[in-house]
Coordinates of C-alpha atoms in Angstrom, one line a residue:
Chain A
M13 CA 88.9 98.8 77.3
P14 CA 87.3 98.6 80.6
L15 CA 88.6 95.3 81.8
W16 CA 86.4 94.3 84.8
N17 CA 87.7 91.6 87.0
V18 CA 85.1 90.2 89.4
Y19 CA 86.6 88.2 92.2
C20 CA 83.7 86.2 93.8
P21 CA 83.0 83.1 95.8
E22 CA 82.4 79.9 93.8
S23 CA 78.8 79.7 92.7
A24 CA 78.0 83.3 93.6
Y25 CA 76.4 83.8 90.2
S26 CA 74.8 81.5 87.7
A27 CA 75.7 81.7 84.0
G28 CA 72.6 83.7 83.4
E29 CA 73.4 86.1 86.3
K30 CA 76.9 86.7 85.0
K31 CA 75.5 87.6 81.6
E32 CA 73.0 89.9 83.2
F33 CA 75.8 91.5 85.2
A34 CA 78.0 92.0 82.2
Q35 CA 75.2 93.4 80.2
S36 CA 74.4 96.0 82.8
V37 CA 78.0 97.0 82.9
T38 CA 78.2 97.1 79.1
R39 CA 75.1 99.4 79.0
L40 CA 76.8 101.8 81.4
Y41 CA 79.8 102.3 79.1
V42 CA 77.7 102.3 75.9
S43 CA 75.7 105.2 77.4
Y44 CA 79.0 107.2 77.2
G45 CA 79.4 106.4 73.5
L46 CA 81.8 103.4 73.8
P47 CA 81.6 100.4 71.5
A48 CA 80.0 97.5 73.4
F49 CA 82.8 95.1 72.5
Y50 CA 85.2 97.4 74.5
V51 CA 83.7 96.0 77.7
N52 CA 85.5 92.9 78.9
M53 CA 84.3 91.2 82.1
T54 CA 85.8 88.2 83.8
F55 CA 84.6 86.3 86.8
H56 CA 87.3 84.7 88.9
E57 CA 85.7 82.2 91.4
F58 CA 87.5 81.5 94.6
P59 CA 87.0 78.9 97.3
A60 CA 86.8 80.7 100.7
E61 CA 90.2 79.5 101.7
S62 CA 91.8 81.4 98.8
F63 CA 89.8 84.6 99.2
L64 CA 90.5 86.4 102.5
V65 CA 89.3 89.7 104.0
G66 CA 91.3 90.9 107.0
G67 CA 92.8 87.5 107.3
D68 CA 89.5 85.6 107.4
P69 CA 88.3 83.3 104.6
A70 CA 85.3 84.9 102.9
D71 CA 82.3 83.4 101.1
D72 CA 80.1 86.6 101.1
F73 CA 82.5 89.1 99.5
V74 CA 82.8 90.4 95.9
R75 CA 86.0 92.3 95.0
I76 CA 85.9 94.2 91.7
W77 CA 88.9 95.7 90.2
I78 CA 88.8 97.6 86.9
D79 CA 91.4 98.9 84.4
Q80 CA 89.9 101.7 82.3
I81 CA 91.8 102.8 79.2
A82 CA 89.6 104.5 76.6
R83 CA 88.4 107.3 78.8
K84 CA 90.2 109.2 81.6
V85 CA 87.7 110.2 84.3
P86 CA 88.6 113.8 85.3
E87 CA 89.3 114.1 89.0
E88 CA 86.2 116.2 89.7
R89 CA 84.1 113.6 88.0
E90 CA 85.5 110.6 89.9
R91 CA 82.9 110.6 92.7
A92 CA 80.0 110.9 90.2
W93 CA 81.4 108.1 88.2
M94 CA 81.8 105.8 91.2
E95 CA 78.1 106.5 92.0
E96 CA 77.1 105.3 88.5
V97 CA 79.3 102.2 89.0
E98 CA 77.7 101.5 92.3
E99 CA 74.2 101.9 90.9
T100 CA 75.0 99.4 88.2
I101 CA 76.4 96.8 90.5
A102 CA 74.0 97.1 93.4
P103 CA 71.6 94.4 92.2
F104 CA 74.6 92.0 92.1
V105 CA 76.2 92.8 95.4
R106 CA 74.3 94.9 97.9
D107 CA 70.8 93.5 97.0
R108 CA 72.2 90.0 97.6
G109 CA 73.5 90.8 101.0
M110 CA 77.1 90.5 99.9
R111 CA 80.0 92.6 101.2
W112 CA 81.8 94.3 98.3
E113 CA 84.7 96.6 97.3
V114 CA 85.6 98.3 94.0
H115 CA 88.6 100.1 92.7
I116 CA 89.5 101.5 89.3
D117 CA 92.9 102.2 87.8
T118 CA 93.5 104.1 84.5
T119 CA 96.2 102.9 82.2
P120 CA 97.8 104.6 79.2
R121 CA 95.9 104.8 76.0
G122 CA 99.1 104.6 74.0
M123 CA 99.8 101.0 75.1
W124 CA 96.5 99.5 74.1
T125 CA 95.4 97.6 71.0
V126 CA 92.3 95.8 70.0
G127 CA 92.6 93.1 67.3
G128 CA 96.0 94.5 66.6
I129 CA 94.7 98.0 65.9
V130 CA 95.3 101.2 67.8
P131 CA 91.8 102.3 68.7
P132 CA 90.4 105.5 67.3
P133 CA 90.4 108.7 69.4
E134 CA 87.6 109.4 71.8
N135 CA 84.4 110.5 70.1
S136 CA 85.9 110.4 66.6
E137 CA 84.0 109.4 63.6
A138 CA 86.1 106.3 63.4
E139 CA 85.1 105.4 67.0
Q140 CA 81.5 105.9 66.0
R141 CA 82.0 103.4 63.2
W142 CA 83.4 100.9 65.7
V143 CA 80.3 101.4 67.8
A144 CA 78.0 100.8 64.7
Q145 CA 80.0 97.7 63.6
N146 CA 80.6 96.5 67.1
K147 CA 84.1 95.3 66.1
P148 CA 87.5 96.7 65.4
T149 CA 88.3 97.6 61.8
T150 CA 91.2 99.4 60.3
W151 CA 90.7 103.1 60.3
Y152 CA 94.2 104.5 59.5
S153 CA 96.8 103.8 56.9
G154 CA 99.8 101.7 57.7
S155 CA 99.7 98.6 59.9
Chain B
M27 CA 109.2 92.3 85.6
P28 CA 106.9 92.1 82.8
L29 CA 104.0 90.2 84.2
W30 CA 101.9 88.9 81.4
N31 CA 98.4 87.8 82.2
V32 CA 96.7 85.9 79.4
Y33 CA 93.0 85.5 79.9
C34 CA 91.8 82.8 77.5
P35 CA 89.1 80.2 76.9
E36 CA 89.6 76.8 78.5
S37 CA 91.8 74.6 76.2
A38 CA 92.7 77.5 74.0
Y39 CA 96.4 76.4 74.2
S40 CA 98.1 73.1 74.9
A41 CA 100.9 72.9 77.4
G42 CA 103.4 73.0 74.5
E43 CA 101.7 76.0 73.0
K44 CA 101.8 77.9 76.3
K45 CA 105.5 77.2 76.5
E46 CA 106.1 78.3 72.9
F47 CA 104.0 81.5 73.6
A48 CA 106.0 82.3 76.7
Q49 CA 109.3 81.6 75.0
S50 CA 108.4 84.0 72.2
V51 CA 107.5 86.7 74.7
T52 CA 110.7 86.0 76.7
R53 CA 112.8 86.4 73.5
L54 CA 111.2 89.8 72.9
Y55 CA 112.3 91.2 76.3
V56 CA 115.7 89.4 76.2
S57 CA 116.4 91.2 72.9
Y58 CA 116.2 94.4 74.9
G59 CA 118.8 93.2 77.4
L60 CA 116.5 91.9 80.2
P61 CA 117.2 88.8 82.1
A62 CA 115.0 86.0 80.8
F63 CA 113.7 85.2 84.3
Y64 CA 112.2 88.6 84.5
V65 CA 109.5 87.5 82.2
N66 CA 106.5 86.0 84.0
M67 CA 103.6 84.7 82.1
T68 CA 100.3 83.2 83.5
F69 CA 97.4 81.7 81.6
H70 CA 94.0 82.1 83.2
E71 CA 91.5 79.9 81.6
F72 CA 87.9 80.8 81.7
P73 CA 84.7 79.0 80.8
A74 CA 82.7 81.1 78.3
E75 CA 80.1 82.0 81.0
S76 CA 82.8 83.8 83.0
F77 CA 84.5 85.6 80.2
L78 CA 82.3 88.2 78.5
V79 CA 82.8 90.7 75.7
G80 CA 80.1 93.4 75.4
G81 CA 77.9 91.3 77.6
D82 CA 78.2 88.1 75.5
P83 CA 80.0 84.9 76.7
A84 CA 83.2 84.4 74.6
D85 CA 85.0 81.3 73.6
D86 CA 87.1 82.9 70.8
F87 CA 88.7 85.8 72.7
V88 CA 92.1 86.3 74.3
R89 CA 92.6 89.3 76.6
I90 CA 96.2 90.1 77.6
W91 CA 97.1 92.6 80.3
I92 CA 100.7 93.3 81.2
D93 CA 102.4 95.1 84.0
Q94 CA 105.8 96.4 83.0
I95 CA 108.3 97.5 85.6
A96 CA 112.0 97.2 84.6
R97 CA 111.7 99.5 81.6
K98 CA 109.5 102.6 81.0
V99 CA 108.5 102.9 77.4
P100 CA 108.9 106.6 76.4
E101 CA 105.6 108.0 75.0
E102 CA 107.0 108.4 71.5
R103 CA 108.1 104.8 71.5
E104 CA 104.7 103.4 72.6
R105 CA 103.3 102.7 69.2
A106 CA 106.5 101.0 68.0
W107 CA 106.5 98.9 71.1
M108 CA 102.9 97.8 70.7
E109 CA 103.8 96.7 67.1
E110 CA 106.6 94.5 68.4
V111 CA 104.2 93.0 71.0
E112 CA 101.6 92.4 68.2
E113 CA 104.1 90.7 66.0
T114 CA 105.1 88.4 68.9
I115 CA 101.6 87.4 69.7
A116 CA 100.1 87.1 66.2
P117 CA 100.8 83.4 65.8
F118 CA 98.9 82.8 69.1
V119 CA 95.9 85.0 68.5
R120 CA 95.4 86.4 65.0
D121 CA 96.7 83.4 63.1
R122 CA 94.3 81.2 65.0
G123 CA 91.3 83.2 64.1
M124 CA 90.8 84.5 67.7
R125 CA 89.6 88.0 68.7
W126 CA 92.1 89.7 71.0
E127 CA 92.9 92.8 73.0
V128 CA 96.1 93.9 74.8
H129 CA 96.9 96.7 77.3
I130 CA 100.0 97.5 79.2
D131 CA 100.5 99.4 82.4
T132 CA 103.8 100.7 83.9
T133 CA 104.3 100.3 87.7
P134 CA 106.9 102.0 89.9
R135 CA 110.4 100.4 89.8
G136 CA 110.9 101.4 93.5
M137 CA 108.2 99.0 94.7
W138 CA 109.6 95.9 93.0
T139 CA 111.8 93.1 94.4
V140 CA 112.9 89.8 92.9
G141 CA 113.9 87.1 95.4
G142 CA 113.8 89.8 98.1
I143 CA 116.4 91.9 96.2
V144 CA 115.9 95.3 94.7
P145 CA 116.8 94.7 91.0
P146 CA 119.9 96.5 89.6
P147 CA 119.5 99.6 87.5
E148 CA 118.7 99.4 83.7
N149 CA 121.7 98.4 81.6
S150 CA 124.0 98.3 84.6
E151 CA 126.8 95.8 85.0
A152 CA 124.9 94.2 87.8
E153 CA 121.9 93.7 85.5
Q154 CA 124.2 92.1 82.9
R155 CA 125.3 89.6 85.6
W156 CA 121.7 88.8 86.3
V157 CA 121.3 88.2 82.5
A158 CA 124.3 85.9 82.5
Q159 CA 123.3 84.0 85.6
N160 CA 119.6 84.1 84.8
K161 CA 118.8 84.4 88.5
P162 CA 118.8 87.2 91.1
T163 CA 121.9 87.5 93.3
T164 CA 122.9 90.2 95.7
W165 CA 124.6 93.1 94.0
Y166 CA 124.7 95.7 96.7
S167 CA 125.7 95.8 100.4
G168 CA 123.0 95.7 103.1
S169 CA 120.0 93.4 102.9
Chain C
M22 CA 92.5 98.6 99.9
P23 CA 95.5 96.7 99.5
L24 CA 94.5 93.9 97.1
W25 CA 97.1 91.2 97.3
N26 CA 97.2 88.7 94.5
V27 CA 99.3 85.7 95.2
Y28 CA 100.0 83.6 92.1
C29 CA 101.3 80.2 93.2
P30 CA 101.6 76.6 92.2
E31 CA 98.7 74.3 93.0
S32 CA 98.9 73.0 96.5
A33 CA 101.7 75.4 97.5
Y34 CA 99.8 76.3 100.6
S35 CA 97.2 74.5 102.7
A36 CA 94.1 76.3 103.8
G37 CA 95.6 76.9 107.2
E38 CA 98.8 78.4 105.6
K39 CA 96.8 80.7 103.4
K40 CA 95.0 82.0 106.5
E41 CA 98.3 82.4 108.4
F42 CA 99.8 84.2 105.4
A43 CA 96.8 86.6 105.1
Q44 CA 96.9 87.3 108.8
S45 CA 100.5 88.2 108.7
V46 CA 99.8 90.6 105.8
T47 CA 96.8 92.0 107.6
R48 CA 98.9 92.7 110.8
L49 CA 101.4 94.7 108.7
Y50 CA 98.7 97.1 107.4
V51 CA 96.9 97.2 110.8
S52 CA 100.2 98.4 112.3
Y53 CA 99.9 101.4 110.1
G54 CA 96.4 102.2 111.4
L55 CA 94.3 100.7 108.6
P56 CA 91.1 98.8 109.2
A57 CA 91.8 95.0 109.0
F58 CA 89.0 94.5 106.5
Y59 CA 90.8 96.7 104.0
V60 CA 93.2 93.9 103.4
N61 CA 92.0 91.6 100.7
M62 CA 94.1 88.6 99.7
T63 CA 93.5 86.1 96.9
F64 CA 95.4 83.0 96.0
H65 CA 95.4 82.1 92.3
E66 CA 96.7 78.5 91.9
F67 CA 98.3 77.6 88.6
P68 CA 99.4 74.3 87.1
A69 CA 103.0 74.6 86.0
E70 CA 102.1 74.6 82.3
S71 CA 100.1 77.9 82.9
F72 CA 102.8 79.6 85.1
L73 CA 106.0 80.3 83.3
V74 CA 109.2 82.1 84.2
G75 CA 111.6 83.0 81.4
G76 CA 109.6 80.6 79.1
D77 CA 109.8 77.6 81.5
P78 CA 106.9 76.1 83.4
A79 CA 107.4 76.8 87.2
D80 CA 106.3 74.8 90.2
D81 CA 108.6 76.6 92.7
F82 CA 107.7 80.2 92.1
V83 CA 105.4 82.7 93.9
R84 CA 104.4 85.9 92.1
I85 CA 102.8 88.5 94.2
W86 CA 101.2 91.7 92.8
I87 CA 99.6 94.3 94.9
D88 CA 97.3 97.3 94.3
Q89 CA 97.5 99.8 97.2
I90 CA 94.9 102.5 97.4
A91 CA 94.4 103.9 100.9
R92 CA 98.0 105.0 101.4
K93 CA 100.5 106.4 99.0
V94 CA 104.0 105.4 99.9
P95 CA 106.3 108.4 99.5
E96 CA 109.2 107.7 97.1
E97 CA 111.8 108.0 99.8
R98 CA 109.9 105.4 101.8
E99 CA 109.5 102.8 99.0
R100 CA 112.6 100.8 99.9
A101 CA 111.8 100.7 103.6
W102 CA 108.3 99.6 102.8
M103 CA 109.5 96.8 100.5
E104 CA 111.7 95.6 103.3
E105 CA 108.7 95.3 105.6
V106 CA 106.8 93.5 102.9
E107 CA 109.7 91.1 102.4
E108 CA 110.0 90.4 106.1
T109 CA 106.3 89.6 106.2
I110 CA 106.3 87.2 103.3
A111 CA 109.7 85.5 104.0
P112 CA 108.2 82.6 106.0
F113 CA 105.9 81.8 103.0
V114 CA 108.4 82.1 100.2
R115 CA 112.1 82.3 101.1
D116 CA 111.9 79.9 104.1
R117 CA 110.2 77.3 101.9
G118 CA 112.8 77.4 99.2
M119 CA 110.6 79.0 96.7
R120 CA 111.6 81.6 94.1
W121 CA 109.5 84.7 94.3
E122 CA 108.9 88.2 93.0
V123 CA 106.7 91.1 94.2
H124 CA 105.5 94.4 92.8
I125 CA 103.2 97.0 94.0
D126 CA 101.1 99.6 92.1
T127 CA 99.3 102.6 93.6
T128 CA 95.8 103.4 92.2
P129 CA 93.7 106.6 92.7
R130 CA 91.9 107.0 96.0
G131 CA 89.1 108.9 94.3
M132 CA 88.0 105.7 92.4
W133 CA 87.6 103.4 95.3
T134 CA 84.5 102.4 97.3
V135 CA 84.0 99.9 100.1
G136 CA 80.4 98.7 100.5
G137 CA 79.3 101.5 98.2
I138 CA 80.9 104.1 100.5
V139 CA 83.8 106.4 99.7
P140 CA 86.3 105.5 102.5
P141 CA 87.2 108.2 105.1
P142 CA 90.4 110.2 104.7
E143 CA 93.7 108.8 106.1
N144 CA 94.0 108.9 109.9
S145 CA 90.7 110.7 110.2
E146 CA 88.3 110.0 113.2
A147 CA 86.0 108.3 110.8
E148 CA 88.7 106.0 109.7
Q149 CA 89.4 105.1 113.3
R150 CA 85.8 104.2 113.7
W151 CA 86.1 101.9 110.7
V152 CA 89.1 100.3 112.5
A153 CA 87.1 99.9 115.7
Q154 CA 84.0 98.5 114.0
N155 CA 86.0 96.5 111.4
K156 CA 83.4 97.3 108.7
P157 CA 82.4 100.2 106.5
T158 CA 79.6 102.4 107.8
T159 CA 78.3 105.7 106.5
W160 CA 80.4 108.6 107.8
Y161 CA 79.2 111.5 105.6
S162 CA 75.8 112.9 104.5
G163 CA 74.5 112.1 101.1
S164 CA 74.7 108.7 99.5

């Protein structure tokens, strides 16, 4: 469900650092009860000429955009949520002297499937089974 | 209008398979009366280190995200629509033993142009001309 | 805030043309009072086999998708806004004989940070300082 897209300069992160980054992000969502496998993270590496900020090629900028689906952050919780996101990413952006920007969109739960299965409702027993198994399994009758 | 983004491992699909995949998806939308050229499909290939599920690099996972614009799926039709999508993609994900996940967002029709032209209304005569011609042509006065 | 994603064929644009394109887009938003550094633009280059229109590989097509955050275009202004966008991009698509398509989504302002900072309100004094400095700086107490 959360699909994290990290747009970054080529060679910004080693394979090990990408993994560490993705594991930090995964821990954040798991702490809210989500199955770990819901967290998808992609690194799109751009040469400076293809990654521009204010019209200038950038080699020190990380742009993260996220689609969240499984959980809708209530408006009054948005700021607190962004602070948790910032804390999670700080070692990978701020602490490396990069510039960075993040935005999140929420997309409809009804148009989302994992392994062909409509995911179980938030905090349901079925969702807890998905957490425990760390993979999608049928939890309803029918397809 | 539908913009399909297929995030996949490097070499997951041959050129021929990508074409077959895109043609299956195109047929699905054409069966609902849309012009074939509305269907845009991109394959983004990632090395495992840049494509992580639950913090682990993945070489057996396909993540599809879609922006739909021309048609808004009514909420009560969402599940049936996802089933059609699943049926369409099954040969390219499930039947190959891949893990996969799909989500769809709907974006505003009013902020969409094709070839600089605001597309004709759903099921209008003008849209049927676009279907027949399979390209955008002016259908209103003004720009 | 606006995040422009330009999907294009490999070698569609030289480094200089990408910069020119990004600068034209930046000028458009700056003319509405936005800080230049809000404008992020990425070029994703695809081989024809990975970029399909209506099921056919494309080497003459440019697909632009945009997330806007800082400003919400009122519905009655959408068409006028799209015309400004079209005018801005025409030299890089239409005038080169390419086919092209554009769509814009609007995402929630409350889930957006720049350099770890919640951006100042539209047309505020703080936003004007961001324009003048062309970088994000703290403008509120707290984190």
